[in-house]
Amino acid sequence: MLDIPQTPQLPQSIQDRPQTFIRPNGEKAPLPFSASEYETRLSRLRHLMAEADIPAVLLTSMHNVAYFSGFLYCSFGRAFGCVVTQDACTTISANIDGGQPWRRSIHNNVIYTDWQRGNFWRAVAELTQNCKRLGIEADHLTLAHRDALSDALDTPSLFDIAPGIMAERMVKSTEEIALIREGARIADKGGDAIRAAIAPGVREFDVAIAGRDAMELEIAHAFPDSELRDSWVWFQSGLNTDGAHNPVTTRALGMGDILSLNTFPMISGYYTALERTLFLGEPDAASLKLWRANVAAHELGLSLIKPGVSCAEVCTGINNFLADEGLLHYRSFGYGHSFGILSHYYGREAGLEFREDIDTVLAPGMVVSMEPMLWVPQGEPGAGGYREHDIMIITEDGAENITKFPYGPEMNIIRP
């Protein structure tokens, strides 16, 4: 380890107070994955570094810091990072977080203080030994941080390693898939609680609370060593179903409402999801027709997901179906995405999405969603947002659907 004080000294002058220090506090906590899992990830990263002739990498995003170290930070306006070299992996955290970052990091941790501005970047310089070629995440490093990095390291040559890391993350390990399976199961459990809570006069956020509480209780039971954070529910009704990411409101449910159930259990930074269309009472004929069409698109998409097929090909197949049905103009986004370390405010493996401009070929070990959505504007017959969402694990000869919650009019019309 570098020559960083083990405990901060407290001289009288603020200018003389420590910029960085090391303080292991307590015992290392159980991480989401085994030590060998993290070493495998670091080995793959170091291989990328060697190929690009990069002596050090600075990771700054929540998802990549967590992926390689186990530590999922909470920035609150402060900088966090992880420096990886060929022989070390060190997270950099703010003093406000105490020893938790060290406990949740697979290897080393350095704390920077608030006594002087720029102490985070001083820590980066100490850990990288002012290397002249540095790997960074270009899609996360802000202009202000790039300038600070340039000053601290005397203008190093920067190499964007984010695309290579993303490609590595797209194929899940056996341990990751096991966690994702549990996430899908817990998402279904949240769906059950939501379905039981739906009734006329109940508010959207009351239903959402029921689903979130059920999932967090199950995560605490199934993963007792994990940090409980970030699980959420979007439960939308009526006009509020038009957007896939619309927050819950205080709107009370009424008979005839179209409903959108969306559960998102978060386990150690890993996102899973369940999304379903429901109706409170009998849907009208136009709504039922649209719902059945979206279910058909969903089932077609599920059948197209298999190894050797490109994301664009899956997208084209569903586009053609919706065009034949005269509904393509109601499609609101691509048909699915990858899973792993991501949330609604960090992460994303943009190279594995079912869109026309993504040519990635599906391969065993990838985990994707199928989630077609039709958005029919207010004032048109059947107005509202229709969406179904399942999680698929790509296997050697096909794909396994790990979402078990039922979909479609036969199962999801709520009749009080």
CSV table of C-alpha atoms in Angstrom, one decimal:
chain,number,residue,atom,x,y,z
A,1,MET,CA,0.0,0.0,0.0
A,2,LEU,CA,1.1,3.6,-0.6
A,3,ASP,CA,2.5,5.8,2.1
A,4,ILE,CA,-0.8,7.1,3.4
A,5,PRO,CA,-1.3,7.8,7.1
A,6,GLN,CA,-3.1,5.0,9.0
A,7,THR,CA,-4.9,7.5,11.2
A,8,PRO,CA,-5.4,11.2,10.6
A,9,GLN,CA,-3.3,13.6,12.6
A,10,LEU,CA,-4.9,16.7,14.1
A,11,PRO,CA,-2.5,19.6,14.0
A,12,GLN,CA,-3.8,23.1,14.9
A,13,SER,CA,-3.6,24.5,11.3
A,14,ILE,CA,-6.3,23.4,8.9
A,15,GLN,CA,-3.7,23.6,6.1
A,16,ASP,CA,-1.7,20.9,7.9
A,17,ARG,CA,-4.6,18.5,8.4
A,18,PRO,CA,-4.5,15.2,6.5
A,19,GLN,CA,-5.6,15.0,2.9
A,20,THR,CA,-6.1,11.3,2.8
A,21,PHE,CA,-5.8,8.4,5.3
A,22,ILE,CA,-6.5,4.7,5.8
A,23,ARG,CA,-8.6,3.4,8.6
A,24,PRO,CA,-10.1,-0.1,8.6
A,25,ASN,CA,-13.0,-0.1,10.9
A,26,GLY,CA,-14.6,-3.3,12.0
A,27,GLU,CA,-14.4,-6.5,10.0
A,28,LYS,CA,-14.9,-7.0,6.3
A,29,ALA,CA,-18.5,-7.5,5.5
A,30,PRO,CA,-19.8,-10.4,3.3
A,31,LEU,CA,-20.0,-9.1,-0.3
A,32,PRO,CA,-22.7,-10.0,-2.9
A,33,PHE,CA,-20.3,-12.5,-4.6
A,34,SER,CA,-17.3,-14.7,-3.7
A,35,ALA,CA,-13.7,-13.5,-3.6
A,36,SER,CA,-13.0,-15.6,-6.7
A,37,GLU,CA,-15.8,-13.9,-8.6
A,38,TYR,CA,-14.2,-10.4,-8.0
A,39,GLU,CA,-10.8,-11.7,-8.8
A,40,THR,CA,-12.1,-13.0,-12.1
A,41,ARG,CA,-13.6,-9.7,-12.9
A,42,LEU,CA,-10.4,-7.9,-12.1
A,43,SER,CA,-8.4,-10.3,-14.2
A,44,ARG,CA,-10.6,-9.5,-17.2
A,45,LEU,CA,-10.2,-5.8,-16.6
A,46,ARG,CA,-6.4,-6.1,-16.3
A,47,HIS,CA,-6.4,-8.0,-19.5
A,48,LEU,CA,-8.1,-5.1,-21.2
A,49,MET,CA,-5.6,-2.7,-19.6
A,50,ALA,CA,-2.6,-4.7,-20.8
A,51,GLU,CA,-4.0,-4.8,-24.4
A,52,ALA,CA,-4.4,-1.0,-24.3
A,53,ASP,CA,-1.1,-0.4,-22.5
A,54,ILE,CA,-2.8,1.3,-19.5
A,55,PRO,CA,-1.0,1.0,-16.2
A,56,ALA,CA,-4.0,2.2,-14.2
A,57,VAL,CA,-7.8,2.7,-14.5
A,58,LEU,CA,-9.9,5.2,-12.6
A,59,LEU,CA,-13.5,4.0,-12.3
A,60,THR,CA,-16.0,6.6,-11.2
A,61,SER,CA,-19.5,5.3,-11.9
A,62,MET,CA,-21.6,3.6,-9.2
A,63,HIS,CA,-22.0,0.5,-11.4
A,64,ASN,CA,-18.4,-0.1,-12.3
A,65,VAL,CA,-17.0,0.7,-8.9
A,66,ALA,CA,-19.5,-1.8,-7.4
A,67,TYR,CA,-18.9,-4.4,-10.2
A,68,PHE,CA,-15.2,-4.6,-9.5
A,69,SER,CA,-14.9,-3.9,-5.8
A,70,GLY,CA,-18.3,-4.7,-4.2
A,71,PHE,CA,-18.7,-1.2,-2.9
A,72,LEU,CA,-21.9,0.7,-4.0
A,73,TYR,CA,-21.4,4.3,-3.0
A,74,CYS,CA,-23.8,7.1,-2.2
A,75,SER,CA,-22.3,10.3,-3.6
A,76,PHE,CA,-24.4,13.1,-2.1
A,77,GLY,CA,-22.4,15.5,-4.3
A,78,ARG,CA,-19.0,14.1,-3.5
A,79,ALA,CA,-16.6,12.2,-5.8
A,80,PHE,CA,-16.0,8.5,-5.3
A,81,GLY,CA,-13.9,6.1,-7.3
A,82,CYS,CA,-11.9,2.9,-7.6
A,83,VAL,CA,-8.3,2.8,-8.9
A,84,VAL,CA,-7.2,-0.5,-10.5
A,85,THR,CA,-3.6,-1.3,-11.4
A,86,GLN,CA,-2.0,-4.6,-12.3
A,87,ASP,CA,-1.4,-5.4,-8.6
A,88,ALA,CA,-4.1,-3.4,-6.6
A,89,CYS,CA,-7.7,-2.5,-6.4
A,90,THR,CA,-8.4,0.5,-4.1
A,91,THR,CA,-11.7,2.3,-3.6
A,92,ILE,CA,-11.6,6.0,-2.8
A,93,SER,CA,-14.3,7.3,-0.4
A,94,ALA,CA,-15.2,10.5,1.5
A,95,ASN,CA,-14.6,10.7,5.3
A,96,ILE,CA,-18.3,11.2,5.9
A,97,ASP,CA,-18.9,7.5,5.1
A,98,GLY,CA,-16.6,6.3,7.8
A,99,GLY,CA,-15.4,2.7,7.5
A,100,GLN,CA,-18.4,1.3,5.5
A,101,PRO,CA,-16.6,1.7,2.1
A,102,TRP,CA,-13.6,-0.4,3.4
A,103,ARG,CA,-15.9,-3.0,4.9
A,104,ARG,CA,-17.8,-3.3,1.6
A,105,SER,CA,-14.6,-3.3,-0.7
A,106,ILE,CA,-13.0,-6.5,-1.8
A,107,HIS,CA,-9.5,-5.1,-1.3
A,108,ASN,CA,-8.1,-1.7,-0.2
A,109,ASN,CA,-9.8,1.7,0.6
A,110,VAL,CA,-8.4,5.2,1.0
A,111,ILE,CA,-10.4,8.0,2.7
A,112,TYR,CA,-10.1,11.6,1.6
A,113,THR,CA,-11.0,14.5,3.8
A,114,ASP,CA,-12.9,17.8,3.4
A,115,TRP,CA,-10.1,19.9,4.9
A,116,GLN,CA,-9.0,21.1,1.5
A,117,ARG,CA,-10.6,21.2,-2.0
A,118,GLY,CA,-9.3,18.6,-4.4
A,119,ASN,CA,-8.3,15.9,-1.9
A,120,PHE,CA,-10.2,13.3,-4.0
A,121,TRP,CA,-7.9,14.0,-6.9
A,122,ARG,CA,-4.8,14.0,-4.7
A,123,ALA,CA,-5.8,10.5,-3.6
A,124,VAL,CA,-6.1,9.5,-7.3
A,125,ALA,CA,-2.7,10.9,-8.0
A,126,GLU,CA,-1.2,9.0,-5.1
A,127,LEU,CA,-2.8,5.7,-6.2
A,128,THR,CA,-1.9,6.0,-9.9
A,129,GLN,CA,1.6,7.3,-9.2
A,130,ASN,CA,1.0,10.1,-11.7
A,131,CYS,CA,0.9,7.7,-14.6
A,132,LYS,CA,0.9,9.2,-18.0
A,133,ARG,CA,-1.7,7.0,-19.6
A,134,LEU,CA,-4.9,6.4,-17.6
A,135,GLY,CA,-8.1,4.5,-18.3
A,136,ILE,CA,-11.3,6.3,-17.6
A,137,GLU,CA,-15.1,6.1,-18.1
A,138,ALA,CA,-15.7,8.7,-20.8
A,139,ASP,CA,-19.5,8.4,-20.4
A,140,HIS,CA,-19.3,9.3,-16.7
A,141,LEU,CA,-16.3,11.7,-16.3
A,142,THR,CA,-17.7,15.2,-16.3
A,143,LEU,CA,-15.9,18.1,-18.0
A,144,ALA,CA,-15.2,19.6,-14.5
A,145,HIS,CA,-13.7,16.3,-13.3
A,146,ARG,CA,-11.7,15.9,-16.4
A,147,ASP,CA,-10.1,19.3,-15.8
A,148,ALA,CA,-9.4,18.4,-12.2
A,149,LEU,CA,-7.9,15.1,-13.2
A,150,SER,CA,-5.7,16.8,-15.8
A,151,ASP,CA,-4.4,19.2,-13.1
A,152,ALA,CA,-3.8,16.5,-10.5
A,153,LEU,CA,-2.0,14.1,-12.8
A,154,ASP,CA,-0.3,16.6,-15.0
A,155,THR,CA,-2.4,16.0,-18.1
A,156,PRO,CA,-2.2,12.3,-18.7
A,157,SER,CA,-3.3,10.6,-21.9
A,158,LEU,CA,-6.8,9.3,-21.3
A,159,PHE,CA,-8.2,6.1,-22.7
A,160,ASP,CA,-11.9,5.3,-22.7
A,161,ILE,CA,-12.2,1.8,-21.2
A,162,ALA,CA,-16.0,2.0,-20.6
A,163,PRO,CA,-17.0,0.2,-23.8
A,164,GLY,CA,-14.7,-2.7,-23.1
A,165,ILE,CA,-15.9,-3.0,-19.6
A,166,MET,CA,-19.6,-2.9,-20.7
A,167,ALA,CA,-18.9,-5.7,-23.1
A,168,GLU,CA,-17.5,-7.8,-20.3
A,169,ARG,CA,-20.5,-7.0,-18.0
A,170,MET,CA,-23.0,-8.1,-20.6
A,171,VAL,CA,-22.2,-11.8,-20.1
A,172,LYS,CA,-23.2,-12.8,-16.6
A,173,SER,CA,-21.4,-15.3,-14.4
A,174,THR,CA,-23.0,-18.3,-12.7
A,175,GLU,CA,-23.1,-16.3,-9.4
A,176,GLU,CA,-24.7,-13.3,-11.1
A,177,ILE,CA,-27.4,-15.4,-12.7
A,178,ALA,CA,-28.2,-17.0,-9.4
A,179,LEU,CA,-28.7,-13.6,-7.8
A,180,ILE,CA,-30.8,-12.4,-10.8
A,181,ARG,CA,-33.0,-15.5,-10.5
A,182,GLU,CA,-33.7,-14.5,-6.9
A,183,GLY,CA,-34.5,-11.0,-8.0
A,184,ALA,CA,-37.0,-12.2,-10.5
A,185,ARG,CA,-38.7,-14.3,-7.8
A,186,ILE,CA,-38.8,-11.4,-5.4
A,187,ALA,CA,-40.2,-9.1,-8.1
A,188,ASP,CA,-43.1,-11.6,-8.6
A,189,LYS,CA,-43.7,-11.6,-4.8
A,190,GLY,CA,-44.0,-7.8,-5.0
A,191,GLY,CA,-46.5,-8.2,-7.8
A,192,ASP,CA,-48.6,-10.6,-5.7
A,193,ALA,CA,-48.8,-7.9,-2.9
A,194,ILE,CA,-49.7,-5.2,-5.4
A,195,ARG,CA,-52.5,-7.3,-7.0
A,196,ALA,CA,-53.9,-8.0,-3.5
A,197,ALA,CA,-53.9,-4.3,-2.7
A,198,ILE,CA,-55.8,-3.1,-5.8
A,199,ALA,CA,-59.3,-1.9,-5.1
A,200,PRO,CA,-61.6,1.1,-5.9
A,201,GLY,CA,-60.6,4.2,-3.9
A,202,VAL,CA,-57.1,3.0,-3.0
A,203,ARG,CA,-54.4,5.5,-4.0
A,204,GLU,CA,-51.5,4.6,-6.4
A,205,PHE,CA,-48.9,5.2,-3.7
A,206,ASP,CA,-50.7,3.0,-1.2
A,207,VAL,CA,-50.5,0.1,-3.7
A,208,ALA,CA,-46.9,0.9,-4.3
A,209,ILE,CA,-46.1,0.7,-0.6
A,210,ALA,CA,-47.6,-2.7,-0.3
A,211,GLY,CA,-45.4,-4.0,-3.2
A,212,ARG,CA,-42.2,-2.4,-2.0
A,213,ASP,CA,-42.6,-3.6,1.6
A,214,ALA,CA,-43.2,-7.2,0.5
A,215,MET,CA,-40.0,-7.1,-1.6
A,216,GLU,CA,-37.8,-5.6,1.1
A,217,LEU,CA,-39.0,-8.1,3.6
A,218,GLU,CA,-38.2,-10.9,1.2
A,219,ILE,CA,-34.8,-9.4,0.4
A,220,ALA,CA,-34.0,-9.2,4.1
A,221,HIS,CA,-35.0,-12.9,4.5
A,222,ALA,CA,-33.1,-14.2,1.4
A,223,PHE,CA,-30.0,-11.9,1.6
A,224,PRO,CA,-29.5,-11.2,5.3
A,225,ASP,CA,-26.0,-9.9,4.8
A,226,SER,CA,-26.9,-7.4,2.1
A,227,GLU,CA,-27.5,-3.6,2.4
A,228,LEU,CA,-31.2,-2.9,2.0
A,229,ARG,CA,-31.5,0.0,-0.3
A,230,ASP,CA,-33.1,1.3,-3.5
A,231,SER,CA,-36.0,-1.1,-4.1
A,232,TRP,CA,-39.0,0.6,-5.5
A,233,VAL,CA,-42.4,0.3,-7.2
A,234,TRP,CA,-44.0,2.3,-9.9
A,235,PHE,CA,-47.8,1.7,-9.8
A,236,GLN,CA,-49.7,3.8,-12.3
A,237,SER,CA,-53.3,4.2,-13.2
A,238,GLY,CA,-55.4,5.9,-15.9
A,239,LEU,CA,-53.6,8.7,-17.7
A,240,ASN,CA,-50.5,8.1,-15.5
A,241,THR,CA,-49.8,4.8,-17.4
A,242,ASP,CA,-48.6,6.7,-20.5
A,243,GLY,CA,-45.0,6.7,-19.4
A,244,ALA,CA,-43.0,3.7,-18.4
A,245,HIS,CA,-41.1,5.6,-15.7
A,246,ASN,CA,-43.9,7.9,-14.3
A,247,PRO,CA,-43.7,8.2,-10.5
A,248,VAL,CA,-46.6,7.2,-8.3
A,249,THR,CA,-49.2,9.8,-7.4
A,250,THR,CA,-52.0,10.2,-4.9
A,251,ARG,CA,-54.7,9.4,-7.5
A,252,ALA,CA,-57.4,7.1,-6.3
A,253,LEU,CA,-58.2,4.0,-8.4
A,254,GLY,CA,-61.6,3.8,-10.1
A,255,MET,CA,-63.6,1.1,-11.9
A,256,GLY,CA,-62.6,0.8,-15.5
A,257,ASP,CA,-59.0,2.1,-14.9
A,258,ILE,CA,-56.1,0.7,-16.9
A,259,LEU,CA,-53.3,-0.1,-14.4
A,260,SER,CA,-49.6,-0.6,-14.8
A,261,LEU,CA,-47.7,-2.7,-12.2
A,262,ASN,CA,-43.9,-2.3,-12.0
A,263,THR,CA,-41.8,-3.8,-9.3
A,264,PHE,CA,-38.1,-3.3,-8.9
A,265,PRO,CA,-36.3,-5.2,-6.1
A,266,MET,CA,-32.7,-4.1,-5.8
A,267,ILE,CA,-30.2,-6.6,-4.4
A,268,SER,CA,-26.7,-5.2,-3.8
A,269,GLY,CA,-27.0,-2.9,-6.9
A,270,TYR,CA,-28.6,-5.6,-9.1
A,271,TYR,CA,-31.8,-4.6,-10.7
A,272,THR,CA,-34.7,-7.0,-11.7
A,273,ALA,CA,-38.2,-6.1,-12.8
A,274,LEU,CA,-41.7,-7.2,-13.3
A,275,GLU,CA,-44.2,-5.1,-15.3
A,276,ARG,CA,-47.8,-5.9,-16.1
A,277,THR,CA,-50.9,-4.3,-17.5
A,278,LEU,CA,-54.0,-4.8,-15.5
A,279,PHE,CA,-57.6,-3.4,-15.5
A,280,LEU,CA,-59.8,-2.6,-12.5
A,281,GLY,CA,-63.1,-4.0,-13.8
A,282,GLU,CA,-63.9,-5.0,-17.3
A,283,PRO,CA,-61.9,-3.2,-20.1
A,284,ASP,CA,-63.9,-1.8,-23.0
A,285,ALA,CA,-63.6,-3.4,-26.4
A,286,ALA,CA,-60.9,-1.0,-27.8
A,287,SER,CA,-58.8,-1.4,-24.7
A,288,LEU,CA,-59.1,-5.2,-24.8
A,289,LYS,CA,-58.1,-5.3,-28.4
A,290,LEU,CA,-55.0,-3.2,-27.8
A,291,TRP,CA,-54.1,-5.2,-24.7
A,292,ARG,CA,-54.3,-8.5,-26.6
A,293,ALA,CA,-52.2,-7.1,-29.4
A,294,ASN,CA,-49.4,-6.0,-27.0
A,295,VAL,CA,-49.5,-9.5,-25.4
A,296,ALA,CA,-49.1,-11.0,-28.9
A,297,ALA,CA,-46.1,-8.7,-29.5
A,298,HIS,CA,-44.7,-9.8,-26.1
A,299,GLU,CA,-45.1,-13.5,-26.9
A,300,LEU,CA,-43.5,-13.0,-30.4
A,301,GLY,CA,-40.6,-11.2,-28.8
A,302,LEU,CA,-40.1,-14.0,-26.3
A,303,SER,CA,-40.0,-16.5,-29.1
A,304,LEU,CA,-37.3,-14.6,-31.0
A,305,ILE,CA,-34.8,-14.4,-28.1
A,306,LYS,CA,-32.2,-17.1,-28.7
A,307,PRO,CA,-28.4,-17.3,-29.1
A,308,GLY,CA,-27.0,-16.2,-32.5
A,309,VAL,CA,-29.8,-13.6,-33.1
A,310,SER,CA,-29.0,-9.9,-33.1
A,311,CYS,CA,-30.8,-7.3,-31.0
A,312,ALA,CA,-31.8,-5.5,-34.2
A,313,GLU,CA,-33.3,-8.7,-35.7
A,314,VAL,CA,-35.5,-9.2,-32.6
A,315,CYS,CA,-36.6,-5.5,-32.9
A,316,THR,CA,-37.3,-5.9,-36.6
A,317,GLY,CA,-39.5,-8.9,-36.0
A,318,ILE,CA,-41.7,-7.2,-33.5
A,319,ASN,CA,-41.8,-4.0,-35.6
A,320,ASN,CA,-43.1,-6.0,-38.5
A,321,PHE,CA,-45.9,-7.5,-36.4
A,322,LEU,CA,-47.0,-4.2,-35.0
A,323,ALA,CA,-46.9,-2.6,-38.5
A,324,ASP,CA,-49.2,-5.4,-39.8
A,325,GLU,CA,-51.5,-4.7,-36.9
A,326,GLY,CA,-51.5,-0.9,-37.7
A,327,LEU,CA,-50.0,-0.2,-34.2
A,328,LEU,CA,-46.4,0.6,-34.8
A,329,HIS,CA,-46.9,4.3,-34.4
A,330,TYR,CA,-48.0,3.6,-30.8
A,331,ARG,CA,-44.7,2.0,-29.9
A,332,SER,CA,-43.0,4.1,-27.2
A,333,PHE,CA,-39.4,2.7,-26.8
A,334,GLY,CA,-37.2,-0.3,-27.7
A,335,TYR,CA,-38.3,-3.8,-26.7
A,336,GLY,CA,-35.9,-4.7,-23.9
A,337,HIS,CA,-32.5,-4.3,-22.3
A,338,SER,CA,-29.8,-6.1,-20.3
A,339,PHE,CA,-29.7,-6.8,-16.6
A,340,GLY,CA,-27.0,-6.6,-14.0
A,341,ILE,CA,-25.6,-3.7,-11.9
A,342,LEU,CA,-28.1,-0.9,-12.8
A,343,SER,CA,-30.8,1.1,-11.4
A,344,HIS,CA,-33.0,4.0,-12.5
A,345,TYR,CA,-30.1,6.4,-11.6
A,346,TYR,CA,-27.0,4.4,-12.5
A,347,GLY,CA,-25.8,1.8,-14.8
A,348,ARG,CA,-27.0,0.6,-18.3
A,349,GLU,CA,-25.5,-1.7,-20.8
A,350,ALA,CA,-26.5,0.2,-23.8
A,351,GLY,CA,-24.9,-2.3,-26.2
A,352,LEU,CA,-27.5,-4.9,-25.3
A,353,GLU,CA,-30.9,-3.4,-26.0
A,354,PHE,CA,-33.6,-4.4,-28.5
A,355,ARG,CA,-33.4,-1.4,-30.8
A,356,GLU,CA,-32.9,-1.0,-34.5
A,357,ASP,CA,-29.4,0.5,-34.0
A,358,ILE,CA,-28.0,-2.3,-31.8
A,359,ASP,CA,-26.2,-5.2,-33.7
A,360,THR,CA,-25.0,-7.1,-30.6
A,361,VAL,CA,-25.6,-10.8,-31.1
A,362,LEU,CA,-27.2,-12.7,-28.3
A,363,ALA,CA,-25.0,-15.2,-26.5
A,364,PRO,CA,-25.3,-17.7,-23.6
A,365,GLY,CA,-25.0,-16.0,-20.3
A,366,MET,CA,-26.7,-12.7,-21.4
A,367,VAL,CA,-29.8,-11.7,-19.4
A,368,VAL,CA,-32.4,-9.5,-21.2
A,369,SER,CA,-35.9,-8.3,-20.8
A,370,MET,CA,-38.8,-8.5,-23.3
A,371,GLU,CA,-41.1,-5.5,-22.7
A,372,PRO,CA,-43.1,-4.1,-25.6
A,373,MET,CA,-45.2,-1.1,-24.8
A,374,LEU,CA,-48.0,0.6,-26.7
A,375,TRP,CA,-48.9,4.2,-25.7
A,376,VAL,CA,-52.3,5.3,-27.0
A,377,PRO,CA,-52.9,9.1,-26.3
A,378,GLN,CA,-55.8,10.5,-24.3
A,379,GLY,CA,-58.9,11.0,-26.4
A,380,GLU,CA,-58.3,7.9,-28.6
A,381,PRO,CA,-60.2,4.6,-28.1
A,382,GLY,CA,-58.4,2.5,-25.5
A,383,ALA,CA,-56.2,5.3,-24.3
A,384,GLY,CA,-53.4,4.4,-21.9
A,385,GLY,CA,-50.1,2.6,-21.7
A,386,TYR,CA,-49.9,-1.2,-22.2
A,387,ARG,CA,-46.8,-3.0,-21.2
A,388,GLU,CA,-45.6,-6.6,-20.3
A,389,HIS,CA,-42.1,-7.4,-19.1
A,390,ASP,CA,-40.3,-10.8,-18.6
A,391,ILE,CA,-36.7,-11.6,-17.8
A,392,MET,CA,-34.9,-14.1,-20.1
A,393,ILE,CA,-31.6,-15.9,-19.6
A,394,ILE,CA,-29.9,-16.8,-22.8
A,395,THR,CA,-28.8,-20.5,-22.8
A,396,GLU,CA,-26.8,-22.6,-25.2
A,397,ASP,CA,-29.8,-23.6,-27.3
A,398,GLY,CA,-32.5,-21.0,-26.4
A,399,ALA,CA,-33.7,-18.9,-23.6
A,400,GLU,CA,-35.2,-19.4,-20.1
A,401,ASN,CA,-38.0,-17.2,-18.9
A,402,ILE,CA,-37.5,-16.6,-15.1
A,403,THR,CA,-40.6,-14.4,-14.7
A,404,LYS,CA,-43.5,-16.4,-13.4
A,405,PHE,CA,-46.2,-13.7,-12.7
A,406,PRO,CA,-49.1,-14.3,-15.2
A,407,TYR,CA,-49.9,-11.7,-17.9
A,408,GLY,CA,-52.9,-10.9,-20.1
A,409,PRO,CA,-56.6,-10.4,-19.8
A,410,GLU,CA,-57.3,-13.9,-18.7
A,411,MET,CA,-55.4,-13.3,-15.4
A,412,ASN,CA,-55.1,-9.6,-14.8
A,413,ILE,CA,-58.6,-8.2,-14.8
A,414,ILE,CA,-59.3,-7.3,-11.2
A,415,ARG,CA,-63.0,-7.9,-10.3
A,416,PRO,CA,-63.7,-6.6,-6.8
